Amino acid sequence: MKIKHLKIDGYKNLQNIKFEHNSDFISLIGNNGSGKSNLLEAISIIFRNLYTLQKDIDFAFYLEYETTQKDIIQIEKKDKIKNTNISFLINGKSDINIRPYLPKKVIAIYSGEEKRLWKKCYQPFFDEYISNVNKSHNEGINLTSYLPPMLYINKYFWDVCLLCLALSDLEDNQNFLKETLNIEKINSISFEFDPNIKNYKDNLTLEFINIIKNKSHYTFEEFKQLVKQEETKNNNIYYFSDDIFKYLYTAQITGVVKTTNLNFNENLTIENLSEGEKKLLLIKASLEFAAQEDSLFLLDEPDAHIHVNNKSKIIDSFKNYKDNRQIIITTHSPTITQCIEDKSLFMMNEGKFIPKDQQGIIHHLTAEFWGPYQQTNFLGSNKDIILLVEGKHDKVHIQNAYSKLKDEYPSLSFDIFSINSESKIKPLMVGLYEAGTFINKKYIAIYDNDKAGQEAINKGGFDKEEQNLGYRKLTKNKVEHHNFFALLLPKPEGFTSNCTIENMFDSEKYKEAYAKALQDNSNYFLNQSIEDIHNEIKEKSKSNLAESSKDFSKDDFKNFRALFDLILTIKNSQSTDNKVAENSKSYNVEENTEHVLYHIAKNTFGVTATAKYINNKEMLVLKDSQARKDCVASGVATKQLRDKLIEDKVLELIKDKYIFTKNYTFDSPSAAACLILGRPTNGWKSWVNEKKEQLDKLRKTN
């Protein structure tokens, strides 16, 4: 079967989600909470109800698929009300009997311990199957041992899966054991049978068990000869591997066989396989034995616990089955998505598919350095600020720094994306701007403060007028480009050399990382040029520092405060909140040319603040601005006002700074500046606009 169209409306966070599909399999990619697992659940619920002819689906859906016989099946429920009819069309004609056209099997393989889907959709079929098997041995009914239409495959069948693959005559299955699982030889098989087995009545499963129950321990060759006798020999017995899978599956879940254990490679067992190898074993055997043609496979994050070098083998395992089975997987693995054709990828975010036009734009802009996984993360980000950095270590260090300092920046939240080169940042920002659909966020490019970064930011494209504020905007039309900014890493105080992210730490930290790089690998110096030795040690040192920085103390990240202050300033620089918060002097602020944003000029106290000069006399300081913790002795009036604002919860102490919890209006620019800096100051000189012009200039021109 092949799903051609699917629409779900009203299941959990899936609201009017739909897609058209015309490829070998479907891969749903997205962050946790994007809705991809919910989509698998909704599909399972649809088929659960179709198999059982129930009508209690409480969401609307449309499902269209094609069978291997080229029949077109259309199934639809138009509303979200329970117990309403579901309509069926078979090749365009109404049909009340959908059962012959449903998938032969629906197989779910889940990576986690979540039991909700099992209980909701798969357990009822399991229970009915067990009941029928038990009924057959109680009443002597000859059960054919067909597996239930909906199967949930889990860890209890690892040995059965391995045995059946080993018994298979197909070269592909033998290669899988050798090349993927590194199993050269199955040595022995042992079973634990129910001692009361004689009380069971005849059925096909018991017929098979009666053949193998005379011994509890077999060599592999003994067992293979027993169950795969040629038809010309005694009793004409010959069991195919898929039959053996069904009988042992049935025998184990009914308790006829308590356990199945294999020994291989002389003295290894299933427990010696990694979690990832066991997952690959389940997937391969399920595709091979658990389902026929026209079956549907739902695999939730099949790459979980699988080593990165083996992830691509998941996609390889589909190749012999994807033509006649519909396979749907969810993943957030970059390795997996790199192996999948674009037409099979469906990016999800917040219960919706990301529009194909946006996917196409981001793919066009980033395919050189991002795969589908990174593109999905970018498109699915729900943060208002996006930081674009040069390399992976920039991202790691900024993330680690923010994890230590975030209590000082409670209103700051962002996602970080590595571009892998300073030269690629500006083209990406220009492309995002020109696309016109990515202007609901602020994008901030962070360049190394070295020769390459300075050339990238200076050679054109960013407005030089804002250089003195520590950041710049994309050029041309400033009003339209207010979402795109760039800055150089702010150098630590007293540091005058080229500054990369590693220089944001005290030099001892990099020295330790460098020494470890030398100590860990003396092979750097063997048969390599001096330049290659230098580059290897440098890269290893950077990696060492990135790895160790996650355990650094808060004080080790002190130099990152200047970076976060700049980001916070940019965040507030184009505030769209035009309604002043309620306080003793609250009113609406209209957008007009008088309300230019002003910032506290560079100061030695490490605080940032943003305000608007209003009514030709007052200063409206915006929420999230910072104020110095301490006041000098001469600032008595300032201290009294500060105490009042603290009491009224306008100011909240976060570590060593006060944060404005709401907008607040001061009588004059100086009153605002004095409170923020904690000392007497001339506010007409302290407040500057984005052009570094003092507020005093505005007063003189009026």
XYZ file of C-alpha atoms in Angstrom:
702
model
C 0.000 0.000 0.000
C 0.999 3.605 -0.500
C -0.599 6.537 1.299
C -1.343 9.299 -1.215
C -3.281 11.836 0.846
C -3.734 12.305 4.567
C -5.580 14.942 6.550
C -6.053 15.026 10.337
C -8.055 17.702 12.112
C -8.603 17.799 15.859
C -6.364 15.091 17.330
C -4.278 16.640 20.125
C -2.198 19.420 18.558
C -2.916 18.281 14.987
C -5.240 20.923 13.583
C -6.114 20.662 9.905
C -2.817 19.006 9.091
C -2.599 17.498 5.621
C -0.117 16.305 3.038
C 0.131 14.692 -0.358
C 2.671 11.948 -0.830
C 4.185 10.137 -3.780
C 7.426 8.470 -2.747
C 8.747 5.216 -1.325
C 8.284 6.076 2.334
C 7.397 8.920 4.679
C 9.754 10.535 7.171
C 8.349 12.975 9.728
C 11.032 15.209 11.199
C 10.763 17.815 13.907
C 11.657 18.684 17.475
C 10.017 17.069 20.484
C 6.443 18.341 20.728
C 6.204 19.037 16.992
C 3.344 16.538 16.598
C 5.079 13.780 14.662
C 4.321 11.057 17.252
C 0.742 12.325 17.489
C 0.404 11.729 13.766
C 1.435 8.074 14.192
C -1.093 7.752 17.002
C -3.878 9.245 14.876
C -3.129 6.805 12.029
C -3.164 3.895 14.501
C -6.531 5.036 15.904
C -8.035 5.281 12.409
C -7.093 1.701 11.514
C -7.999 0.378 14.964
C -11.535 1.622 14.392
C -11.671 0.445 10.784
C -10.628 -3.097 11.752
C -13.211 -3.187 14.563
C -15.930 -1.164 12.790
C -16.141 1.259 15.702
C -17.235 4.878 15.282
C -15.771 6.556 18.358
C -13.104 8.615 16.582
C -13.395 12.185 17.855
C -11.395 13.908 15.107
C -11.946 14.491 11.410
C -9.748 12.838 8.808
C -9.325 11.978 5.167
C -7.117 9.059 4.113
C -6.386 7.926 0.589
C -4.051 5.081 -0.322
C -3.309 2.724 -3.194
C -2.936 -1.042 -2.818
C -0.454 -3.196 -4.712
C -3.424 -4.229 -6.865
C -3.797 -0.540 -7.866
C -7.094 -0.116 -6.026
C -7.614 3.448 -4.767
C -9.104 3.530 -1.274
C -10.636 6.747 0.097
C -11.798 6.896 3.726
C -13.246 10.036 5.274
C -14.802 11.313 8.484
C -15.940 14.887 7.951
C -16.529 16.062 11.517
C -14.991 15.785 14.981
C -18.064 14.332 16.669
C -17.922 10.788 18.008
C -20.191 8.059 16.648
C -20.690 9.705 13.262
C -20.358 7.777 10.043
C -17.128 7.105 8.191
C -17.522 6.949 4.393
C -15.595 4.629 2.072
C -14.878 4.820 -1.646
C -13.254 1.926 -3.510
C -12.009 3.100 -6.921
C -14.439 5.986 -6.714
C -17.487 3.861 -5.831
C -19.243 3.666 -2.476
C -18.646 0.463 -0.565
C -19.761 -0.467 2.921
C -17.267 -3.321 3.266
C -13.831 -1.791 3.707
C -12.280 -4.796 5.475
C -10.784 -6.559 2.389
C -9.010 -3.347 1.389
C -7.420 -2.493 4.726
C -3.687 -3.065 5.270
C -2.852 -6.718 5.842
C -1.014 -5.631 8.990
C -0.293 -2.437 10.887
C 3.020 -2.858 12.734
C 4.249 -0.388 15.357
C 7.811 -0.334 16.655
C 8.355 2.250 19.377
C 11.669 3.281 20.886
C 10.583 4.365 24.347
C 8.684 2.900 27.279
C 5.501 4.845 26.544
C 2.515 2.480 26.914
C -0.295 4.825 25.902
C -0.401 3.821 22.230
C -0.103 0.134 23.136
C -3.071 0.279 25.485
C -5.177 2.479 23.241
C -4.709 0.759 19.887
C -2.726 -2.467 19.931
C -3.511 -4.271 23.166
C -7.177 -4.974 22.241
C -6.030 -6.939 19.178
C -3.376 -8.709 21.218
C -5.923 -9.681 23.884
C -8.374 -10.951 21.270
C -5.637 -12.942 19.581
C -4.620 -14.570 22.873
C -8.263 -15.312 23.630
C -8.682 -17.049 20.276
C -5.492 -19.075 20.749
C -6.610 -20.141 24.220
C -10.044 -20.932 22.868
C -8.449 -23.151 20.238
C -6.588 -25.236 22.786
C -9.589 -25.378 25.128
C -12.091 -26.360 22.452
C -9.870 -28.130 19.961
C -10.299 -25.496 17.243
C -7.596 -25.694 14.589
C -6.200 -22.141 14.723
C -4.165 -21.131 11.684
C -1.994 -18.843 13.839
C -2.331 -15.783 11.669
C -0.965 -12.850 13.620
C -3.398 -10.092 14.696
C -3.953 -7.258 12.204
C -2.268 -4.710 14.492
C 1.053 -5.714 16.055
C 3.242 -3.937 18.580
C 6.759 -5.382 18.387
C 9.015 -5.005 21.408
C 12.082 -6.374 23.162
C 10.593 -9.747 24.161
C 11.129 -11.171 20.678
C 14.804 -10.455 20.066
C 15.826 -14.120 20.146
C 12.887 -15.206 17.989
C 13.796 -12.540 15.428
C 17.434 -13.624 15.386
C 16.565 -17.304 15.029
C 14.215 -16.736 12.102
C 16.698 -14.556 10.246
C 19.387 -17.186 10.777
C 17.062 -19.878 9.400
C 16.271 -17.819 6.314
C 17.765 -18.929 3.007
C 17.806 -15.373 1.644
C 21.244 -13.910 1.061
C 20.088 -10.473 2.207
C 19.124 -11.805 5.642
C 22.420 -13.654 6.022
C 24.342 -10.522 5.038
C 22.395 -8.544 7.625
C 23.519 -10.909 10.388
C 27.147 -10.773 9.313
C 27.567 -7.162 8.237
C 25.209 -5.332 10.586
C 25.206 -7.519 13.707
C 28.640 -9.106 13.183
C 27.179 -12.564 13.854
C 29.222 -15.185 12.065
C 27.671 -18.343 13.477
C 24.683 -19.423 15.575
C 25.984 -22.102 17.924
C 22.964 -23.317 19.856
C 19.291 -22.737 20.655
C 17.532 -23.549 23.897
C 13.856 -23.445 24.834
C 11.954 -23.545 28.092
C 8.585 -25.228 27.498
C 5.460 -25.147 29.651
C 5.524 -28.420 31.674
C 1.739 -28.664 31.164
C 2.036 -28.557 27.407
C 0.223 -31.885 27.077
C -2.983 -30.217 28.300
C -3.185 -27.997 25.198
C -5.492 -29.099 22.386
C -4.265 -29.379 18.800
C -3.635 -26.279 16.709
C -0.970 -25.350 14.166
C 1.202 -23.672 16.764
C 1.078 -26.731 19.016
C 1.774 -28.957 16.034
C 5.020 -27.040 15.471
C 5.909 -27.059 19.185
C 5.350 -30.834 19.385
C 8.023 -31.261 16.732
C 10.653 -29.270 18.640
C 9.719 -30.047 22.273
C 11.517 -33.368 22.513
C 14.730 -31.515 23.297
C 15.275 -28.265 25.152
C 18.723 -27.683 23.661
C 19.785 -27.891 20.006
C 22.799 -27.058 17.966
C 21.797 -24.704 15.181
C 22.333 -27.366 12.532
C 20.193 -29.869 14.483
C 17.326 -27.417 14.779
C 17.544 -26.325 11.154
C 17.462 -29.935 9.958
C 14.489 -30.674 12.213
C 12.246 -27.843 11.006
C 13.454 -27.681 7.414
C 13.403 -31.280 6.241
C 13.086 -31.591 2.513
C 9.588 -32.417 1.292
C 10.817 -35.722 -0.047
C 11.908 -36.863 3.416
C 9.925 -38.081 6.408
C 6.541 -36.432 6.974
C 7.159 -33.877 4.250
C 7.961 -31.282 6.917
C 9.272 -27.921 5.783
C 8.678 -24.704 7.709
C 9.469 -21.345 6.179
C 11.053 -18.715 8.406
C 7.919 -16.548 8.470
C 5.877 -19.581 9.652
C 8.386 -20.244 12.423
C 8.172 -16.586 13.440
C 4.373 -16.796 13.744
C 4.398 -20.052 15.700
C 7.113 -18.987 18.135
C 5.458 -15.565 18.554
C 2.174 -17.285 19.390
C 3.851 -19.869 21.605
C 5.676 -17.239 23.644
C 2.761 -14.895 24.214
C 0.528 -17.804 25.273
C 3.182 -19.296 27.541
C 3.597 -22.584 25.672
C 7.224 -21.533 25.276
C 8.533 -19.653 28.283
C 11.827 -18.484 26.787
C 13.925 -18.798 23.646
C 17.691 -18.247 23.939
C 20.402 -18.248 21.300
C 24.150 -18.551 21.669
C 26.324 -17.219 18.854
C 29.941 -16.397 17.990
C 31.025 -19.135 20.406
C 29.784 -17.628 23.683
C 27.650 -14.526 23.092
C 23.940 -13.917 23.645
C 21.419 -11.240 22.735
C 22.484 -9.285 25.807
C 25.895 -8.794 24.199
C 24.335 -6.791 21.369
C 24.044 -3.054 21.789
C 20.631 -1.421 22.167
C 20.991 -0.074 18.654
C 21.817 -3.484 17.193
C 18.808 -5.019 18.913
C 16.618 -2.235 17.485
C 17.928 -2.962 13.979
C 17.217 -6.661 14.580
C 13.570 -5.940 15.472
C 13.092 -3.688 12.449
C 14.619 -6.164 9.999
C 12.708 -9.192 11.295
C 9.416 -7.283 11.488
C 9.723 -6.165 7.885
C 10.679 -9.682 6.815
C 8.301 -11.872 8.826
C 5.571 -9.957 10.640
C 3.767 -8.489 7.659
C 2.853 -9.276 4.115
C 2.518 -6.964 1.151
C 0.103 -4.077 1.623
C 1.136 -3.604 5.238
C 1.786 -0.401 7.131
C 4.829 0.123 9.352
C 4.950 2.914 11.962
C 8.404 3.430 13.471
C 8.752 6.076 16.175
C 12.355 7.323 16.309
C 13.874 4.019 15.178
C 17.333 5.602 15.458
C 17.096 5.968 19.247
C 20.056 4.303 21.003
C 21.671 3.458 17.685
C 25.277 4.532 17.216
C 25.670 7.337 14.697
C 27.675 5.039 12.379
C 24.740 2.611 12.187
C 21.880 5.089 11.764
C 22.062 5.045 7.985
C 21.581 1.248 8.116
C 17.970 1.860 9.149
C 17.227 3.416 5.783
C 19.212 0.659 4.060
C 17.026 -1.968 5.770
C 13.931 -0.554 4.009
C 15.172 -1.002 0.455
C 13.800 -4.521 -0.126
C 10.387 -3.735 1.366
C 9.449 -0.155 0.515
C 7.896 -1.017 -2.856
C 4.988 -2.989 -1.366
C 4.802 -1.744 2.226
C 4.095 1.749 3.486
C 6.800 2.731 5.968
C 6.408 5.862 8.111
C 9.170 6.910 10.486
C 9.673 9.810 12.871
C 13.142 11.104 13.603
C 15.187 14.084 14.672
C 18.499 12.560 13.614
C 20.641 14.576 11.165
C 22.302 11.340 10.021
C 18.949 9.767 9.152
C 17.570 12.806 7.321
C 20.708 13.122 5.215
C 19.924 9.668 3.780
C 16.353 10.521 2.770
C 15.179 12.130 -0.448
C 13.560 15.533 -0.068
C 10.251 14.282 -1.454
C 9.981 11.812 1.453
C 10.690 14.426 4.153
C 7.847 16.217 5.908
C 8.934 18.864 8.409
C 6.644 19.407 11.385
C 6.323 22.119 14.000
C 3.604 22.686 16.617
C 1.204 20.197 15.067
C 1.520 21.470 11.510
C 3.596 20.770 8.459
C 6.021 23.556 7.664
C 4.961 24.998 4.271
C 6.893 23.618 1.349
C 7.711 27.116 0.105
C 9.500 27.940 3.364
C 11.253 24.575 3.251
C 12.382 25.379 -0.277
C 13.692 28.820 0.678
C 15.700 27.522 3.632
C 16.985 24.573 1.619
C 18.150 26.951 -1.115
C 19.881 29.245 1.401
C 21.441 26.607 3.648
C 21.883 23.330 1.724
C 25.627 23.988 1.562
C 26.029 23.812 5.347
C 22.755 22.453 6.821
C 20.953 19.196 6.283
C 17.170 18.692 6.604
C 17.398 18.238 10.382
C 19.077 21.597 10.964
C 16.712 23.230 8.483
C 13.733 21.827 10.396
C 15.095 23.111 13.698
C 15.538 26.553 12.178
C 12.057 26.626 10.666
C 10.530 25.212 13.843
C 12.162 27.578 16.306
C 9.630 29.351 18.528
C 12.133 31.861 19.914
C 11.920 35.556 19.064
C 15.692 35.888 18.732
C 17.889 33.781 16.465
C 21.659 33.947 16.886
C 23.736 33.066 13.828
C 27.304 32.134 14.763
C 30.348 31.108 12.774
C 31.130 27.669 14.179
C 29.943 24.833 16.381
C 32.153 25.882 19.290
C 30.601 29.362 19.322
C 27.225 27.731 19.770
C 28.397 25.437 22.576
C 30.101 28.199 24.558
C 27.226 30.672 24.239
C 24.746 27.979 25.298
C 26.885 27.044 28.296
C 27.372 30.688 29.249
C 23.667 31.404 29.108
C 22.878 28.334 31.218
C 25.037 29.862 33.966
C 23.945 33.489 33.554
C 20.271 33.203 32.575
C 19.087 34.199 36.045
C 20.571 37.630 35.312
C 18.698 37.844 31.995
C 15.210 36.509 32.766
C 13.642 38.101 29.691
C 16.280 36.875 27.270
C 15.586 33.751 25.244
C 17.086 32.663 21.945
C 18.061 29.786 19.673
C 21.558 29.466 18.189
C 22.507 28.146 14.764
C 26.017 27.521 13.495
C 26.731 28.568 9.900
C 30.265 27.077 9.711
C 31.823 30.169 8.140
C 31.798 33.928 8.661
C 31.385 34.432 4.906
C 28.025 32.617 4.800
C 26.214 34.578 7.495
C 25.377 37.748 5.567
C 24.087 35.916 2.427
C 21.755 33.925 4.689
C 20.468 37.078 6.382
C 19.920 38.821 3.040
C 18.084 35.765 1.736
C 15.851 35.660 4.808
C 15.040 39.330 4.419
C 14.330 39.120 0.692
C 12.061 36.093 1.188
C 9.712 38.343 3.166
C 8.318 35.504 5.307
C 10.950 35.453 8.059
C 10.555 38.906 9.592
C 8.676 37.856 12.731
C 11.955 37.332 14.612
C 15.199 39.166 15.234
C 18.281 37.653 13.656
C 21.633 38.559 15.182
C 24.894 37.601 13.471
C 27.811 37.203 15.888
C 31.249 37.428 14.276
C 34.607 36.628 15.808
C 36.401 39.868 16.660
C 39.386 38.954 14.514
C 40.617 39.927 11.079
C 38.198 37.635 9.220
C 35.200 38.709 11.295
C 36.068 42.409 11.006
C 36.433 42.119 7.234
C 33.101 40.282 6.975
C 31.243 42.948 8.923
C 33.087 45.912 7.369
C 33.157 45.042 3.691
C 29.578 46.115 3.115
C 26.057 45.161 3.945
C 25.862 46.423 7.519
C 25.173 50.010 8.550
C 28.327 51.678 9.874
C 26.363 54.409 11.630
C 25.565 52.048 14.482
C 29.119 50.862 15.007
C 29.617 52.803 18.249
C 26.695 51.051 19.886
C 28.358 47.690 19.468
C 25.988 46.382 16.781
C 24.818 47.206 13.281
C 21.785 46.711 11.094
C 21.545 45.321 7.605
C 21.798 48.287 5.200
C 19.433 49.860 2.670
C 15.997 50.527 4.109
C 16.411 50.621 7.902
C 12.713 50.416 8.631
C 12.369 47.194 6.697
C 15.642 45.750 7.987
C 15.082 46.251 11.701
C 14.995 42.449 12.206
C 18.568 41.838 11.027
C 21.598 42.783 13.132
C 25.297 41.992 13.331
C 27.967 42.442 15.989
C 31.547 41.531 16.785
C 32.277 39.579 19.947
C 32.845 42.186 22.663
C 36.446 41.800 23.797
C 37.117 41.190 27.487
C 38.374 44.262 29.328
C 42.074 44.833 28.635
C 42.203 42.307 25.781
C 43.693 43.851 22.616
C 44.433 40.875 20.318
C 42.151 39.090 17.876
C 39.230 37.696 19.872
C 37.479 34.424 19.117
C 34.989 32.685 21.391
C 37.818 30.904 23.227
C 39.249 34.283 24.297
C 36.071 35.014 26.259
C 37.542 32.828 29.013
C 40.596 33.524 31.110
C 43.672 32.327 29.217
C 44.330 29.563 31.751
C 41.263 27.692 30.512
C 42.535 27.457 26.958
C 46.014 26.648 28.237
C 44.582 23.626 30.070
C 42.694 22.511 26.945
C 45.844 22.896 24.837
C 47.953 20.901 27.300
C 45.363 18.113 27.298
C 45.400 18.002 23.493
C 49.158 17.495 23.530
C 49.000 14.902 26.266
C 46.199 12.862 24.712
C 47.800 12.274 21.344
C 51.510 12.214 20.724
C 50.825 10.979 17.176
C 50.305 14.577 16.080
C 54.044 14.737 15.431
C 54.400 11.541 13.392
C 54.858 11.979 9.655
C 52.979 15.289 9.471
C 53.879 18.767 8.362
C 54.292 21.485 10.960
C 51.163 23.167 9.604
C 49.088 19.985 9.906
C 50.368 19.430 13.452
C 49.443 22.987 14.375
C 45.928 22.699 12.906
C 45.205 19.365 14.582
C 46.324 20.559 17.994
C 44.357 23.792 17.624
C 41.137 22.001 16.674
C 41.540 19.429 19.423
C 42.212 22.204 21.949
C 39.037 24.008 20.893
C 37.049 20.786 21.213
C 38.536 20.141 24.656
C 37.575 23.617 25.815
C 34.036 23.255 24.451
C 33.633 19.937 26.232
C 34.984 21.163 29.574
C 33.153 24.511 29.556
C 29.863 22.847 30.465
C 31.343 22.297 33.936
C 32.834 25.788 34.372
C 31.702 28.019 37.222
C 29.524 31.068 36.693
C 32.466 33.379 37.218
C 34.316 31.699 34.338
C 31.650 33.110 32.004
C 31.865 36.682 33.312
C 33.042 38.095 29.971
C 29.892 36.806 28.242
C 27.791 39.356 30.133
C 28.829 42.033 27.658
C 27.555 39.835 24.806
C 24.222 39.175 26.503
C 23.886 42.884 27.322
C 24.235 43.663 23.627
C 21.672 41.026 22.681
C 19.285 42.421 25.287
C 19.814 45.942 23.932
C 18.976 44.732 20.429
C 15.931 42.924 21.805
C 14.636 46.177 23.258
C 15.801 48.413 20.399
C 12.656 47.964 18.338
C 10.076 47.313 21.026
C 6.620 46.746 19.624
C 5.008 47.250 23.021
C 3.508 50.724 22.697
C 1.348 50.558 25.739
C 2.995 51.820 28.913
C 2.574 49.479 31.860
C 0.363 50.669 34.669
C 2.226 52.625 37.350
C 1.892 55.993 39.036
C 2.369 57.695 35.662
C 0.934 55.409 32.972
C -0.434 56.400 29.598
C -0.328 55.320 25.974
C 2.697 56.118 23.850
C 2.050 56.770 20.206
C 4.525 55.869 17.524
C 5.973 59.096 16.119
C 9.324 60.642 15.342
C 9.696 62.119 18.827
C 9.823 58.702 20.436
C 13.316 57.698 19.407
C 14.857 54.947 21.484
C 17.749 55.970 23.728
C 20.309 53.889 25.558
C 22.621 54.519 28.466
C 26.020 55.387 27.024
C 28.917 53.048 27.726
C 29.534 52.876 31.468
C 31.722 51.005 33.916
C 28.834 49.353 35.757
C 27.846 46.831 33.087
C 24.154 47.782 32.960
C 22.024 48.293 29.861
C 18.820 50.290 29.635
C 16.492 51.475 26.894
C 14.078 54.401 27.119
C 11.905 56.837 25.161
C 11.956 60.603 25.618
C 8.287 61.654 25.793
C 6.270 64.821 26.295
C 9.409 66.905 25.806
C 10.485 66.306 29.397
C 10.004 62.747 30.683
C 11.931 59.510 30.228
C 10.018 56.257 29.779
C 12.381 53.421 30.752
C 11.315 50.151 29.135
C 10.744 46.813 30.789
C 13.811 44.543 31.139
C 16.195 47.490 31.427
C 18.873 47.078 34.083
C 19.951 49.259 37.012
C 23.072 49.173 39.154
C 22.679 47.394 42.483
C 24.522 49.980 44.615
C 24.082 53.738 45.111
C 26.818 56.215 46.109
C 26.370 58.152 49.343
C 25.554 61.406 47.566
C 22.588 59.852 45.807
C 20.102 60.060 48.704
C 17.117 61.062 46.588
C 17.936 58.361 44.076
C 18.121 55.749 46.826
C 14.732 56.808 48.209
C 13.134 56.480 44.774
C 14.863 53.149 44.239
C 13.545 51.842 47.558
C 10.041 52.917 46.550
C 10.299 51.150 43.179
C 11.588 48.007 44.891
C 8.667 48.111 47.307
C 6.240 48.545 44.406
C 7.943 45.627 42.608
C 8.877 47.806 39.652
C 12.488 46.796 40.317
C 13.484 43.206 41.026
C 16.972 42.249 42.185
C 18.444 39.506 39.993
C 21.877 38.636 41.352
C 23.962 41.810 41.077
C 21.553 43.970 39.027
C 18.045 45.361 39.339
C 15.679 44.574 36.472
C 12.672 46.723 35.513
C 9.640 44.417 35.622
C 7.517 46.951 33.742
C 7.814 50.209 31.855
C 8.313 53.186 34.191
C 8.204 56.945 33.579
C 10.705 59.298 35.240
C 10.248 63.062 35.565
C 13.432 63.774 33.651
C 16.250 62.061 31.727
C 18.624 62.750 34.626
C 16.320 61.150 37.213
C 16.207 58.003 35.110
C 19.954 57.931 34.441
C 20.848 58.569 38.100
C 18.709 55.680 39.312
C 20.082 53.327 36.654
C 23.735 54.219 37.299
C 23.355 54.666 41.070
C 25.171 57.999 41.121
C 24.601 61.646 40.098
C 24.863 62.100 36.343
C 23.654 64.406 33.590
C 20.944 62.440 31.833
C 21.054 64.734 28.817
C 24.595 63.452 28.239
C 24.096 59.859 29.439
C 21.246 58.955 27.090
C 22.278 58.431 23.445
C 20.381 57.257 20.388
C 21.417 54.576 17.900
C 23.621 57.128 16.110
C 25.518 57.808 19.350
C 23.920 61.262 19.497
C 23.304 62.549 23.011
C 19.789 63.410 24.091
C 21.096 66.927 24.671
C 21.215 67.412 20.900
C 17.446 66.925 20.689
C 16.898 69.560 23.384
C 19.097 72.058 21.572
C 17.344 71.576 18.240
C 13.862 72.068 19.671
